[in-house]
Amino acid sequence: MDGIKDIDHHEIEKRKDRVRKVWEYKKVDHIPIGFFIDDFSDYSLKELCENGELQYKENVKNIDRLLRLLPDDYIPAARVWPGYMTIATMFGLEPHWSDDPNQAPGISEHIIFDMSDVYRLKMPDAGKDGLMPFNLKWLDYFSKNLPGDVSLTGIDLGGPLNTAKDLIDTNLLYTSFYDSPEEYHYFLNLAADLQVNCYEQIIKAVGSIDRLTCIDYDPMWGPGKGFVSDDVCATFSPEIFREFSIPYSNKIFQKWRGGRIHNCGPNPSIHLYLHHDPGINGLNCSYKYSKDDILKIKKAFSGKGIVEFAFDNGESVEEIVKGYEELADKLAPDVAAIPFLWLDDTWSDEGIKDVHHELKQISEKYSNEMRWITDR
């Protein structure tokens, strides 16, 4: 474990500074490249989700490996991940696992079949209900047992509208925007307040917000710690997004200024993403599901927003390199796109080193073509 034991603090700070500069549209030698490993060769996803000790063991192994293999860019981060449905469990729902232990869990059932039911919901205790005690226990353990230069992610809480998706009957989820807007706003206000309470407990568990990559699940370290995951907005109109998403995400961003919104894609409301109050820094998305939105992203984010494109669908070295070349060609000189690679246990050491080498060459050229603030 020489990598994780011998972390060069000054080197990690240099890599973080590069990220800071890109977020501010200041010139850098190359645009950062992010890495994270999900390894299910020893344990299934279900075994890991349900066992914090195994998660710690796998995080240490994967961080050590990337530190040894990558000469630049990698900012080590560990993640406690019980599934995405923590907030649903705080309202009494049980995680649902399929027959495949490597398929991410969902929720067992909905609990709201009439929108008047929202008024009977009780505010859960962010430190005691559902999966939060598990999350807080292991965040505390990770923070105390990992070197200080290893950042931690927050917990994958989704966003207020994703909580609505988990708790509200599917048909009602969509029809109630029109039939029961008052009840919907009541629910989303409750969900947003609960999410803020959970993030406060998460920060307390790790000791300081500076220890986090962001308040939610993203392992890509960022200077702005705010984060809202809003995947369900891919299925809503911009009008619905403006009325029912932005105000409740704002409650989170007002507490932790700056940061990112996540939507895998597609992005029908991309032109509204940077219009939160206070403003945010950019988007975290999946290359596979957002690649058709590149020109829309360029128009909406030009000179003022960063985009993290995750290669998280089992892409090969060739597919990742080709995808990043496409991003650089289409977004330069106006928008900075940061590639983030979610690797699995099928990647060899040579494959990881090779893909980093290839991407860094592209990112150097990309950076030289950018219209940075210092060049204007």
mmCIF file of C-alpha atoms in Angstrom:
data_model
loop_
_atom_site.group_PDB
_atom_site.id
_atom_site.type_symbol
_atom_site.label_atom_id
_atom_site.label_comp_id
_atom_site.label_asym_id
_atom_site.label_seq_id
_atom_site.Cartn_x
_atom_site.Cartn_y
_atom_site.Cartn_z
ATOM 1 C CA MET A 1 0.000 0.000 0.000
ATOM 2 C CA ASP A 2 2.812 2.409 -0.829
ATOM 3 C CA GLY A 3 0.544 4.741 -2.781
ATOM 4 C CA ILE A 4 -1.906 5.619 -0.060
ATOM 5 C CA LYS A 5 0.785 5.702 2.632
ATOM 6 C CA ASP A 6 3.041 8.075 0.738
ATOM 7 C CA ILE A 7 0.641 10.677 -0.624
ATOM 8 C CA ASP A 8 2.447 13.846 -1.676
ATOM 9 C CA HIS A 9 0.317 16.614 -0.154
ATOM 10 C CA HIS A 10 1.810 19.323 -2.352
ATOM 11 C CA GLU A 11 1.176 17.278 -5.490
ATOM 12 C CA ILE A 12 -2.483 16.745 -4.554
ATOM 13 C CA GLU A 13 -2.857 20.474 -3.870
ATOM 14 C CA LYS A 14 -1.350 21.227 -7.292
ATOM 15 C CA ARG A 15 -3.957 18.979 -8.909
ATOM 16 C CA LYS A 16 -6.744 20.630 -6.931
ATOM 17 C CA ASP A 17 -5.498 24.044 -7.976
ATOM 18 C CA ARG A 18 -5.806 23.008 -11.613
ATOM 19 C CA VAL A 19 -9.456 22.129 -10.982
ATOM 20 C CA ARG A 20 -10.030 25.457 -9.229
ATOM 21 C CA LYS A 21 -8.608 27.344 -12.185
ATOM 22 C CA VAL A 22 -10.717 25.494 -14.730
ATOM 23 C CA TRP A 23 -13.854 26.206 -12.702
ATOM 24 C CA GLU A 24 -12.883 29.901 -12.889
ATOM 25 C CA TYR A 25 -11.999 29.671 -16.599
ATOM 26 C CA LYS A 26 -8.369 30.494 -15.933
ATOM 27 C CA LYS A 27 -5.605 29.094 -18.117
ATOM 28 C CA VAL A 28 -4.127 25.692 -17.200
ATOM 29 C CA ASP A 29 -1.522 23.411 -18.734
ATOM 30 C CA HIS A 30 -4.228 20.810 -19.364
ATOM 31 C CA ILE A 31 -7.842 20.248 -18.412
ATOM 32 C CA PRO A 32 -8.154 17.847 -15.435
ATOM 33 C CA ILE A 33 -9.089 14.190 -15.811
ATOM 34 C CA GLY A 34 -10.989 12.314 -13.094
ATOM 35 C CA PHE A 35 -10.816 8.652 -12.089
ATOM 36 C CA PHE A 36 -12.702 6.294 -9.775
ATOM 37 C CA ILE A 37 -12.761 2.491 -9.564
ATOM 38 C CA ASP A 38 -15.770 0.314 -8.762
ATOM 39 C CA ASP A 39 -14.352 -3.178 -8.239
ATOM 40 C CA PHE A 40 -16.750 -6.108 -7.772
ATOM 41 C CA SER A 41 -14.186 -8.874 -8.297
ATOM 42 C CA ASP A 42 -14.074 -9.799 -4.605
ATOM 43 C CA TYR A 43 -17.527 -8.748 -3.388
ATOM 44 C CA SER A 44 -20.851 -8.075 -5.047
ATOM 45 C CA LEU A 45 -22.457 -4.634 -5.032
ATOM 46 C CA LYS A 46 -25.027 -5.916 -2.537
ATOM 47 C CA GLU A 47 -22.322 -7.197 -0.181
ATOM 48 C CA LEU A 48 -20.524 -3.858 -0.368
ATOM 49 C CA CYS A 49 -23.623 -1.703 0.091
ATOM 50 C CA GLU A 50 -24.566 -3.565 3.232
ATOM 51 C CA ASN A 51 -21.102 -3.717 4.806
ATOM 52 C CA GLY A 52 -19.140 -0.556 5.559
ATOM 53 C CA GLU A 53 -16.015 -2.498 6.525
ATOM 54 C CA LEU A 54 -15.877 -4.116 3.082
ATOM 55 C CA GLN A 55 -16.437 -0.716 1.455
ATOM 56 C CA TYR A 56 -13.503 0.685 3.394
ATOM 57 C CA LYS A 57 -11.279 -2.217 2.346
ATOM 58 C CA GLU A 58 -12.176 -1.826 -1.343
ATOM 59 C CA ASN A 59 -11.790 1.960 -1.284
ATOM 60 C CA VAL A 60 -8.292 1.648 0.183
ATOM 61 C CA LYS A 61 -7.286 -0.947 -2.428
ATOM 62 C CA ASN A 62 -8.596 1.096 -5.349
ATOM 63 C CA ILE A 63 -7.203 4.435 -4.151
ATOM 64 C CA ASP A 64 -3.790 2.890 -3.596
ATOM 65 C CA ARG A 65 -3.833 1.418 -7.083
ATOM 66 C CA LEU A 66 -4.708 4.701 -8.829
ATOM 67 C CA LEU A 67 -2.145 6.655 -6.819
ATOM 68 C CA ARG A 68 0.574 4.266 -7.963
ATOM 69 C CA LEU A 69 -0.538 4.172 -11.611
ATOM 70 C CA LEU A 70 -1.352 7.808 -12.369
ATOM 71 C CA PRO A 71 1.448 10.407 -12.375
ATOM 72 C CA ASP A 72 -0.967 13.365 -12.525
ATOM 73 C CA ASP A 73 -4.624 14.431 -12.268
ATOM 74 C CA TYR A 74 -5.905 11.807 -9.827
ATOM 75 C CA ILE A 75 -7.278 13.342 -6.613
ATOM 76 C CA PRO A 76 -7.953 10.444 -4.236
ATOM 77 C CA ALA A 77 -11.501 10.108 -2.958
ATOM 78 C CA ALA A 78 -13.334 7.419 -0.993
ATOM 79 C CA ARG A 79 -17.069 6.843 -1.187
ATOM 80 C CA VAL A 80 -19.603 5.418 1.251
ATOM 81 C CA TRP A 81 -22.453 4.176 -0.929
ATOM 82 C CA PRO A 82 -25.486 2.342 0.490
ATOM 83 C CA GLY A 83 -27.518 2.838 -2.684
ATOM 84 C CA TYR A 84 -29.259 5.975 -3.884
ATOM 85 C CA MET A 85 -32.421 5.617 -1.763
ATOM 86 C CA THR A 86 -31.328 6.829 1.692
ATOM 87 C CA ILE A 87 -34.075 9.451 1.952
ATOM 88 C CA ALA A 88 -36.762 6.955 0.931
ATOM 89 C CA THR A 89 -35.656 4.662 3.767
ATOM 90 C CA MET A 90 -36.052 7.555 6.195
ATOM 91 C CA PHE A 91 -39.773 7.475 5.421
ATOM 92 C CA GLY A 92 -39.926 3.756 6.199
ATOM 93 C CA LEU A 93 -39.321 2.206 2.763
ATOM 94 C CA GLU A 94 -37.065 -0.823 2.399
ATOM 95 C CA PRO A 95 -34.358 -1.185 -0.269
ATOM 96 C CA HIS A 96 -35.314 -3.597 -3.027
ATOM 97 C CA TRP A 97 -32.678 -5.890 -4.538
ATOM 98 C CA SER A 98 -33.191 -7.878 -7.730
ATOM 99 C CA ASP A 99 -31.882 -11.400 -8.227
ATOM 100 C CA ASP A 100 -28.671 -9.850 -9.571
ATOM 101 C CA PRO A 101 -26.513 -8.786 -6.582
ATOM 102 C CA ASN A 102 -24.558 -6.413 -8.844
ATOM 103 C CA GLN A 103 -27.627 -4.479 -9.944
ATOM 104 C CA ALA A 104 -28.137 -1.271 -7.957
ATOM 105 C CA PRO A 105 -30.996 -1.426 -5.448
ATOM 106 C CA GLY A 106 -34.256 0.458 -5.759
ATOM 107 C CA ILE A 107 -37.170 1.014 -3.397
ATOM 108 C CA SER A 108 -39.730 -1.578 -2.387
ATOM 109 C CA GLU A 109 -42.912 0.433 -3.026
ATOM 110 C CA HIS A 110 -44.448 3.886 -3.203
ATOM 111 C CA ILE A 111 -46.273 5.295 -0.182
ATOM 112 C CA ILE A 112 -48.203 8.224 -1.682
ATOM 113 C CA PHE A 113 -51.186 7.322 -3.867
ATOM 114 C CA ASP A 114 -53.179 10.470 -3.197
ATOM 115 C CA MET A 115 -51.435 13.820 -2.962
ATOM 116 C CA SER A 116 -53.335 14.678 0.216
ATOM 117 C CA ASP A 117 -51.173 11.981 1.839
ATOM 118 C CA VAL A 118 -48.210 14.378 1.790
ATOM 119 C CA TYR A 119 -49.679 16.286 4.731
ATOM 120 C CA ARG A 120 -49.389 13.166 6.903
ATOM 121 C CA LEU A 121 -45.661 12.804 6.366
ATOM 122 C CA LYS A 122 -43.498 13.416 9.430
ATOM 123 C CA MET A 123 -40.084 15.048 9.150
ATOM 124 C CA PRO A 124 -37.553 12.212 9.706
ATOM 125 C CA ASP A 125 -34.578 12.570 12.029
ATOM 126 C CA ALA A 126 -31.474 13.086 9.865
ATOM 127 C CA GLY A 127 -29.227 11.394 12.413
ATOM 128 C CA LYS A 128 -31.384 8.425 13.361
ATOM 129 C CA ASP A 129 -33.764 7.306 10.617
ATOM 130 C CA GLY A 130 -33.403 4.918 7.697
ATOM 131 C CA LEU A 131 -29.907 4.378 6.352
ATOM 132 C CA MET A 132 -28.518 7.576 7.825
ATOM 133 C CA PRO A 133 -27.018 5.954 10.965
ATOM 134 C CA PHE A 134 -25.123 3.505 8.709
ATOM 135 C CA ASN A 135 -23.967 6.344 6.473
ATOM 136 C CA LEU A 136 -22.795 8.527 9.348
ATOM 137 C CA LYS A 137 -21.034 5.688 11.142
ATOM 138 C CA TRP A 138 -18.923 4.817 8.119
ATOM 139 C CA LEU A 139 -18.271 8.396 7.048
ATOM 140 C CA ASP A 140 -16.889 8.973 10.533
ATOM 141 C CA TYR A 141 -14.790 5.790 10.281
ATOM 142 C CA PHE A 142 -13.438 6.677 6.832
ATOM 143 C CA SER A 143 -12.549 10.218 7.906
ATOM 144 C CA LYS A 144 -10.626 9.001 10.950
ATOM 145 C CA ASN A 145 -8.809 6.129 9.265
ATOM 146 C CA LEU A 146 -7.870 7.525 5.863
ATOM 147 C CA PRO A 147 -5.085 10.068 5.308
ATOM 148 C CA GLY A 148 -6.242 13.674 5.262
ATOM 149 C CA ASP A 149 -5.367 14.027 1.571
ATOM 150 C CA VAL A 150 -7.996 11.416 0.708
ATOM 151 C CA SER A 151 -11.247 13.283 0.206
ATOM 152 C CA LEU A 152 -14.622 11.731 0.956
ATOM 153 C CA THR A 153 -17.807 11.979 -1.021
ATOM 154 C CA GLY A 154 -21.068 12.803 0.627
ATOM 155 C CA ILE A 155 -23.985 10.361 0.456
ATOM 156 C CA ASP A 156 -26.037 9.798 -2.703
ATOM 157 C CA LEU A 157 -29.297 11.496 -1.685
ATOM 158 C CA GLY A 158 -30.732 12.271 -5.107
ATOM 159 C CA GLY A 159 -32.628 15.551 -5.066
ATOM 160 C CA PRO A 160 -36.064 16.705 -3.929
ATOM 161 C CA LEU A 161 -37.703 15.586 -7.194
ATOM 162 C CA ASN A 162 -35.904 12.248 -7.041
ATOM 163 C CA THR A 163 -37.362 11.786 -3.564
ATOM 164 C CA ALA A 164 -40.767 12.506 -5.101
ATOM 165 C CA LYS A 165 -40.092 9.768 -7.674
ATOM 166 C CA ASP A 166 -39.387 7.282 -4.887
ATOM 167 C CA LEU A 167 -42.331 8.107 -2.664
ATOM 168 C CA ILE A 168 -45.107 9.130 -5.061
ATOM 169 C CA ASP A 169 -46.980 6.734 -7.343
ATOM 170 C CA THR A 170 -45.525 6.981 -10.838
ATOM 171 C CA ASN A 171 -48.640 8.261 -12.602
ATOM 172 C CA LEU A 172 -49.321 10.697 -9.782
ATOM 173 C CA LEU A 173 -45.730 11.947 -9.999
ATOM 174 C CA TYR A 174 -46.496 13.426 -13.406
ATOM 175 C CA THR A 175 -50.191 14.330 -13.226
ATOM 176 C CA SER A 176 -49.888 16.144 -9.886
ATOM 177 C CA PHE A 177 -47.819 18.950 -11.401
ATOM 178 C CA TYR A 178 -51.121 20.024 -12.944
ATOM 179 C CA ASP A 179 -53.746 18.526 -10.628
ATOM 180 C CA SER A 180 -52.192 19.133 -7.178
ATOM 181 C CA PRO A 181 -49.447 21.785 -7.407
ATOM 182 C CA GLU A 182 -50.008 23.040 -3.846
ATOM 183 C CA GLU A 183 -49.512 19.578 -2.377
ATOM 184 C CA TYR A 184 -46.502 19.022 -4.630
ATOM 185 C CA HIS A 185 -44.832 22.209 -3.423
ATOM 186 C CA TYR A 186 -45.510 21.200 0.186
ATOM 187 C CA PHE A 187 -43.853 17.840 -0.405
ATOM 188 C CA LEU A 188 -40.815 19.257 -2.196
ATOM 189 C CA ASN A 189 -40.276 21.832 0.531
ATOM 190 C CA LEU A 190 -40.274 19.036 3.130
ATOM 191 C CA ALA A 191 -37.917 16.911 1.023
ATOM 192 C CA ALA A 192 -35.486 19.786 0.480
ATOM 193 C CA ASP A 193 -35.409 20.673 4.183
ATOM 194 C CA LEU A 194 -34.748 17.040 5.068
ATOM 195 C CA GLN A 195 -31.939 16.864 2.520
ATOM 196 C CA VAL A 196 -30.321 19.972 4.018
ATOM 197 C CA ASN A 197 -30.557 18.340 7.463
ATOM 198 C CA CYS A 198 -28.884 15.191 6.125
ATOM 199 C CA TYR A 199 -26.026 17.122 4.544
ATOM 200 C CA GLU A 200 -25.429 18.936 7.822
ATOM 201 C CA GLN A 201 -25.097 15.569 9.570
ATOM 202 C CA ILE A 202 -22.783 14.297 6.807
ATOM 203 C CA ILE A 203 -20.460 17.285 7.200
ATOM 204 C CA LYS A 204 -20.452 16.832 10.965
ATOM 205 C CA ALA A 205 -19.535 13.146 10.557
ATOM 206 C CA VAL A 206 -16.461 13.860 8.411
ATOM 207 C CA GLY A 207 -15.352 16.822 10.523
ATOM 208 C CA SER A 208 -15.346 19.595 7.916
ATOM 209 C CA ILE A 209 -16.854 20.367 4.546
ATOM 210 C CA ASP A 210 -13.295 20.772 3.261
ATOM 211 C CA ARG A 211 -12.872 16.996 3.608
ATOM 212 C CA LEU A 212 -15.600 16.421 1.000
ATOM 213 C CA THR A 213 -15.382 16.292 -2.783
ATOM 214 C CA CYS A 214 -18.912 17.707 -2.599
ATOM 215 C CA ILE A 215 -21.911 17.243 -0.314
ATOM 216 C CA ASP A 216 -23.320 14.382 -2.424
ATOM 217 C CA TYR A 217 -21.990 11.321 -4.278
ATOM 218 C CA ASP A 218 -19.620 12.729 -6.930
ATOM 219 C CA PRO A 219 -15.993 11.532 -6.436
ATOM 220 C CA MET A 220 -14.671 14.370 -8.643
ATOM 221 C CA TRP A 221 -13.201 16.913 -6.221
ATOM 222 C CA GLY A 222 -14.578 20.410 -6.670
ATOM 223 C CA PRO A 223 -13.993 23.779 -4.974
ATOM 224 C CA GLY A 224 -17.749 24.426 -4.864
ATOM 225 C CA LYS A 225 -19.309 21.821 -2.578
ATOM 226 C CA GLY A 226 -22.983 22.181 -3.482
ATOM 227 C CA PHE A 227 -24.487 19.286 -5.434
ATOM 228 C CA VAL A 228 -27.993 18.205 -6.402
ATOM 229 C CA SER A 229 -28.745 15.025 -8.318
ATOM 230 C CA ASP A 230 -31.812 15.604 -10.494
ATOM 231 C CA ASP A 231 -31.935 12.686 -12.930
ATOM 232 C CA VAL A 232 -35.709 12.726 -13.098
ATOM 233 C CA CYS A 233 -35.614 16.170 -14.731
ATOM 234 C CA ALA A 234 -34.633 14.381 -17.958
ATOM 235 C CA THR A 235 -38.331 13.500 -18.286
ATOM 236 C CA PHE A 236 -39.794 16.930 -17.440
ATOM 237 C CA SER A 237 -40.360 20.037 -19.515
ATOM 238 C CA PRO A 238 -38.366 23.220 -18.876
ATOM 239 C CA GLU A 239 -41.528 24.793 -17.442
ATOM 240 C CA ILE A 240 -41.856 22.002 -14.863
ATOM 241 C CA PHE A 241 -38.136 22.188 -14.114
ATOM 242 C CA ARG A 242 -38.344 25.950 -13.531
ATOM 243 C CA GLU A 243 -41.276 25.701 -11.114
ATOM 244 C CA PHE A 244 -40.720 22.412 -9.316
ATOM 245 C CA SER A 245 -36.971 21.768 -9.390
ATOM 246 C CA ILE A 246 -35.048 25.032 -9.251
ATOM 247 C CA PRO A 247 -36.704 26.535 -6.111
ATOM 248 C CA TYR A 248 -35.999 23.414 -4.039
ATOM 249 C CA SER A 249 -32.487 22.855 -5.326
ATOM 250 C CA ASN A 250 -31.928 26.527 -4.469
ATOM 251 C CA LYS A 251 -32.567 25.713 -0.803
ATOM 252 C CA ILE A 252 -29.521 23.440 -0.951
ATOM 253 C CA PHE A 253 -27.340 25.797 -3.009
ATOM 254 C CA GLN A 254 -28.183 28.702 -0.713
ATOM 255 C CA LYS A 255 -26.673 26.689 2.133
ATOM 256 C CA TRP A 256 -23.637 25.430 0.161
ATOM 257 C CA ARG A 257 -22.892 27.934 -2.581
ATOM 258 C CA GLY A 258 -21.553 26.891 -5.927
ATOM 259 C CA GLY A 259 -21.159 23.387 -7.238
ATOM 260 C CA ARG A 260 -22.931 21.134 -9.678
ATOM 261 C CA ILE A 261 -26.244 19.747 -10.741
ATOM 262 C CA HIS A 262 -26.315 16.130 -11.929
ATOM 263 C CA ASN A 263 -28.524 14.712 -14.644
ATOM 264 C CA CYS A 264 -27.232 11.734 -16.631
ATOM 265 C CA GLY A 265 -29.118 13.057 -19.647
ATOM 266 C CA PRO A 266 -30.777 13.949 -21.874
ATOM 267 C CA ASN A 267 -31.026 17.574 -20.785
ATOM 268 C CA PRO A 268 -34.214 19.328 -21.971
ATOM 269 C CA SER A 269 -33.668 22.121 -19.424
ATOM 270 C CA ILE A 270 -29.952 22.667 -20.017
ATOM 271 C CA HIS A 271 -30.512 26.382 -20.681
ATOM 272 C CA LEU A 272 -31.822 26.751 -17.120
ATOM 273 C CA TYR A 273 -29.157 24.827 -15.191
ATOM 274 C CA LEU A 274 -26.952 27.836 -14.474
ATOM 275 C CA HIS A 275 -29.962 29.948 -13.453
ATOM 276 C CA HIS A 276 -30.102 28.742 -9.869
ATOM 277 C CA ASP A 277 -30.011 31.331 -7.088
ATOM 278 C CA PRO A 278 -27.240 31.580 -6.103
ATOM 279 C CA GLY A 279 -25.659 30.532 -9.381
ATOM 280 C CA ILE A 280 -23.911 27.195 -9.711
ATOM 281 C CA ASN A 281 -20.726 26.214 -11.534
ATOM 282 C CA GLY A 282 -21.812 23.477 -13.863
ATOM 283 C CA LEU A 283 -23.189 20.076 -14.767
ATOM 284 C CA ASN A 284 -22.243 16.495 -13.990
ATOM 285 C CA CYS A 285 -23.635 14.125 -16.608
ATOM 286 C CA SER A 286 -23.081 10.846 -18.452
ATOM 287 C CA TYR A 287 -21.379 11.046 -21.835
ATOM 288 C CA LYS A 288 -23.583 8.250 -23.182
ATOM 289 C CA TYR A 289 -26.845 9.995 -22.328
ATOM 290 C CA SER A 290 -25.769 13.618 -22.901
ATOM 291 C CA LYS A 291 -23.592 13.396 -26.015
ATOM 292 C CA ASP A 292 -26.506 14.454 -28.233
ATOM 293 C CA ASP A 293 -26.798 17.674 -26.175
ATOM 294 C CA ILE A 294 -23.230 18.877 -26.757
ATOM 295 C CA LEU A 295 -24.156 21.867 -28.921
ATOM 296 C CA LYS A 296 -26.962 22.862 -26.522
ATOM 297 C CA ILE A 297 -24.461 22.657 -23.657
ATOM 298 C CA LYS A 298 -22.030 24.830 -25.603
ATOM 299 C CA LYS A 299 -24.652 27.525 -26.080
ATOM 300 C CA ALA A 300 -25.814 27.468 -22.433
ATOM 301 C CA PHE A 301 -22.416 27.147 -20.714
ATOM 302 C CA SER A 302 -20.157 29.244 -22.953
ATOM 303 C CA GLY A 303 -17.425 30.871 -20.888
ATOM 304 C CA LYS A 304 -19.194 30.394 -17.554
ATOM 305 C CA GLY A 305 -19.894 26.768 -16.716
ATOM 306 C CA ILE A 306 -17.896 23.551 -16.535
ATOM 307 C CA VAL A 307 -19.244 20.145 -17.549
ATOM 308 C CA GLU A 308 -18.098 16.833 -16.110
ATOM 309 C CA PHE A 309 -18.750 14.057 -18.612
ATOM 310 C CA ALA A 310 -18.701 10.657 -16.931
ATOM 311 C CA PHE A 311 -17.630 7.662 -18.964
ATOM 312 C CA ASP A 312 -19.580 5.268 -16.787
ATOM 313 C CA ASN A 313 -21.135 2.716 -19.119
ATOM 314 C CA GLY A 314 -18.296 0.288 -19.666
ATOM 315 C CA GLU A 315 -16.653 2.222 -22.492
ATOM 316 C CA SER A 316 -13.361 0.886 -23.860
ATOM 317 C CA VAL A 317 -10.130 2.892 -24.103
ATOM 318 C CA GLU A 318 -10.892 3.598 -27.743
ATOM 319 C CA GLU A 319 -14.457 4.725 -27.025
ATOM 320 C CA ILE A 320 -13.340 7.028 -24.206
ATOM 321 C CA VAL A 321 -10.587 8.614 -26.295
ATOM 322 C CA LYS A 322 -12.927 9.075 -29.259
ATOM 323 C CA GLY A 323 -15.622 10.531 -26.987
ATOM 324 C CA TYR A 324 -13.266 13.021 -25.375
ATOM 325 C CA GLU A 325 -11.913 14.057 -28.768
ATOM 326 C CA GLU A 326 -15.499 14.775 -29.823
ATOM 327 C CA LEU A 327 -16.100 16.876 -26.714
ATOM 328 C CA ALA A 328 -12.901 18.860 -27.223
ATOM 329 C CA ASP A 329 -13.622 19.433 -30.915
ATOM 330 C CA LYS A 330 -17.191 20.601 -30.358
ATOM 331 C CA LEU A 331 -16.867 22.545 -27.088
ATOM 332 C CA ALA A 332 -13.539 24.383 -27.549
ATOM 333 C CA PRO A 333 -12.879 27.272 -27.288
ATOM 334 C CA ASP A 334 -15.994 28.112 -25.271
ATOM 335 C CA VAL A 335 -16.725 25.371 -22.716
ATOM 336 C CA ALA A 336 -14.397 23.351 -20.473
ATOM 337 C CA ALA A 337 -15.363 19.678 -20.285
ATOM 338 C CA ILE A 338 -13.741 17.463 -17.654
ATOM 339 C CA PRO A 339 -13.768 13.727 -18.430
ATOM 340 C CA PHE A 340 -14.421 11.460 -15.455
ATOM 341 C CA LEU A 341 -13.708 7.746 -15.823
ATOM 342 C CA TRP A 342 -15.651 5.216 -13.756
ATOM 343 C CA LEU A 343 -13.440 2.139 -14.101
ATOM 344 C CA ASP A 344 -14.267 -1.421 -13.077
ATOM 345 C CA ASP A 345 -12.257 -4.506 -12.199
ATOM 346 C CA THR A 346 -11.767 -5.472 -15.867
ATOM 347 C CA TRP A 347 -9.248 -2.637 -16.377
ATOM 348 C CA SER A 348 -5.585 -3.637 -16.385
ATOM 349 C CA ASP A 349 -2.843 -1.430 -14.989
ATOM 350 C CA GLU A 350 -1.560 -0.826 -18.515
ATOM 351 C CA GLY A 351 -5.037 0.066 -19.727
ATOM 352 C CA ILE A 352 -5.424 2.697 -16.993
ATOM 353 C CA LYS A 353 -2.016 4.209 -17.722
ATOM 354 C CA ASP A 354 -2.658 4.185 -21.463
ATOM 355 C CA VAL A 355 -6.052 5.882 -21.276
ATOM 356 C CA HIS A 356 -4.665 8.589 -19.006
ATOM 357 C CA HIS A 357 -1.768 9.200 -21.386
ATOM 358 C CA GLU A 358 -4.123 9.452 -24.383
ATOM 359 C CA LEU A 359 -6.584 11.746 -22.609
ATOM 360 C CA LYS A 360 -3.856 14.014 -21.271
ATOM 361 C CA GLN A 361 -2.558 14.631 -24.778
ATOM 362 C CA ILE A 362 -6.060 15.641 -25.872
ATOM 363 C CA SER A 363 -6.569 17.804 -22.788
ATOM 364 C CA GLU A 364 -3.322 19.713 -23.382
ATOM 365 C CA LYS A 365 -4.398 20.557 -26.934
ATOM 366 C CA TYR A 366 -7.941 21.338 -25.698
ATOM 367 C CA SER A 367 -6.600 23.739 -23.065
ATOM 368 C CA ASN A 368 -4.438 25.544 -25.622
ATOM 369 C CA GLU A 369 -7.509 26.087 -27.798
ATOM 370 C CA MET A 370 -9.703 27.422 -24.983
ATOM 371 C CA ARG A 371 -10.644 31.081 -24.670
ATOM 372 C CA TRP A 372 -9.717 31.479 -21.000
ATOM 373 C CA ILE A 373 -10.539 34.636 -19.034
ATOM 374 C CA THR A 374 -6.862 35.583 -19.088
ATOM 375 C CA ASP A 375 -6.975 35.517 -22.907
ATOM 376 C CA ARG A 376 -9.983 37.820 -23.312
#
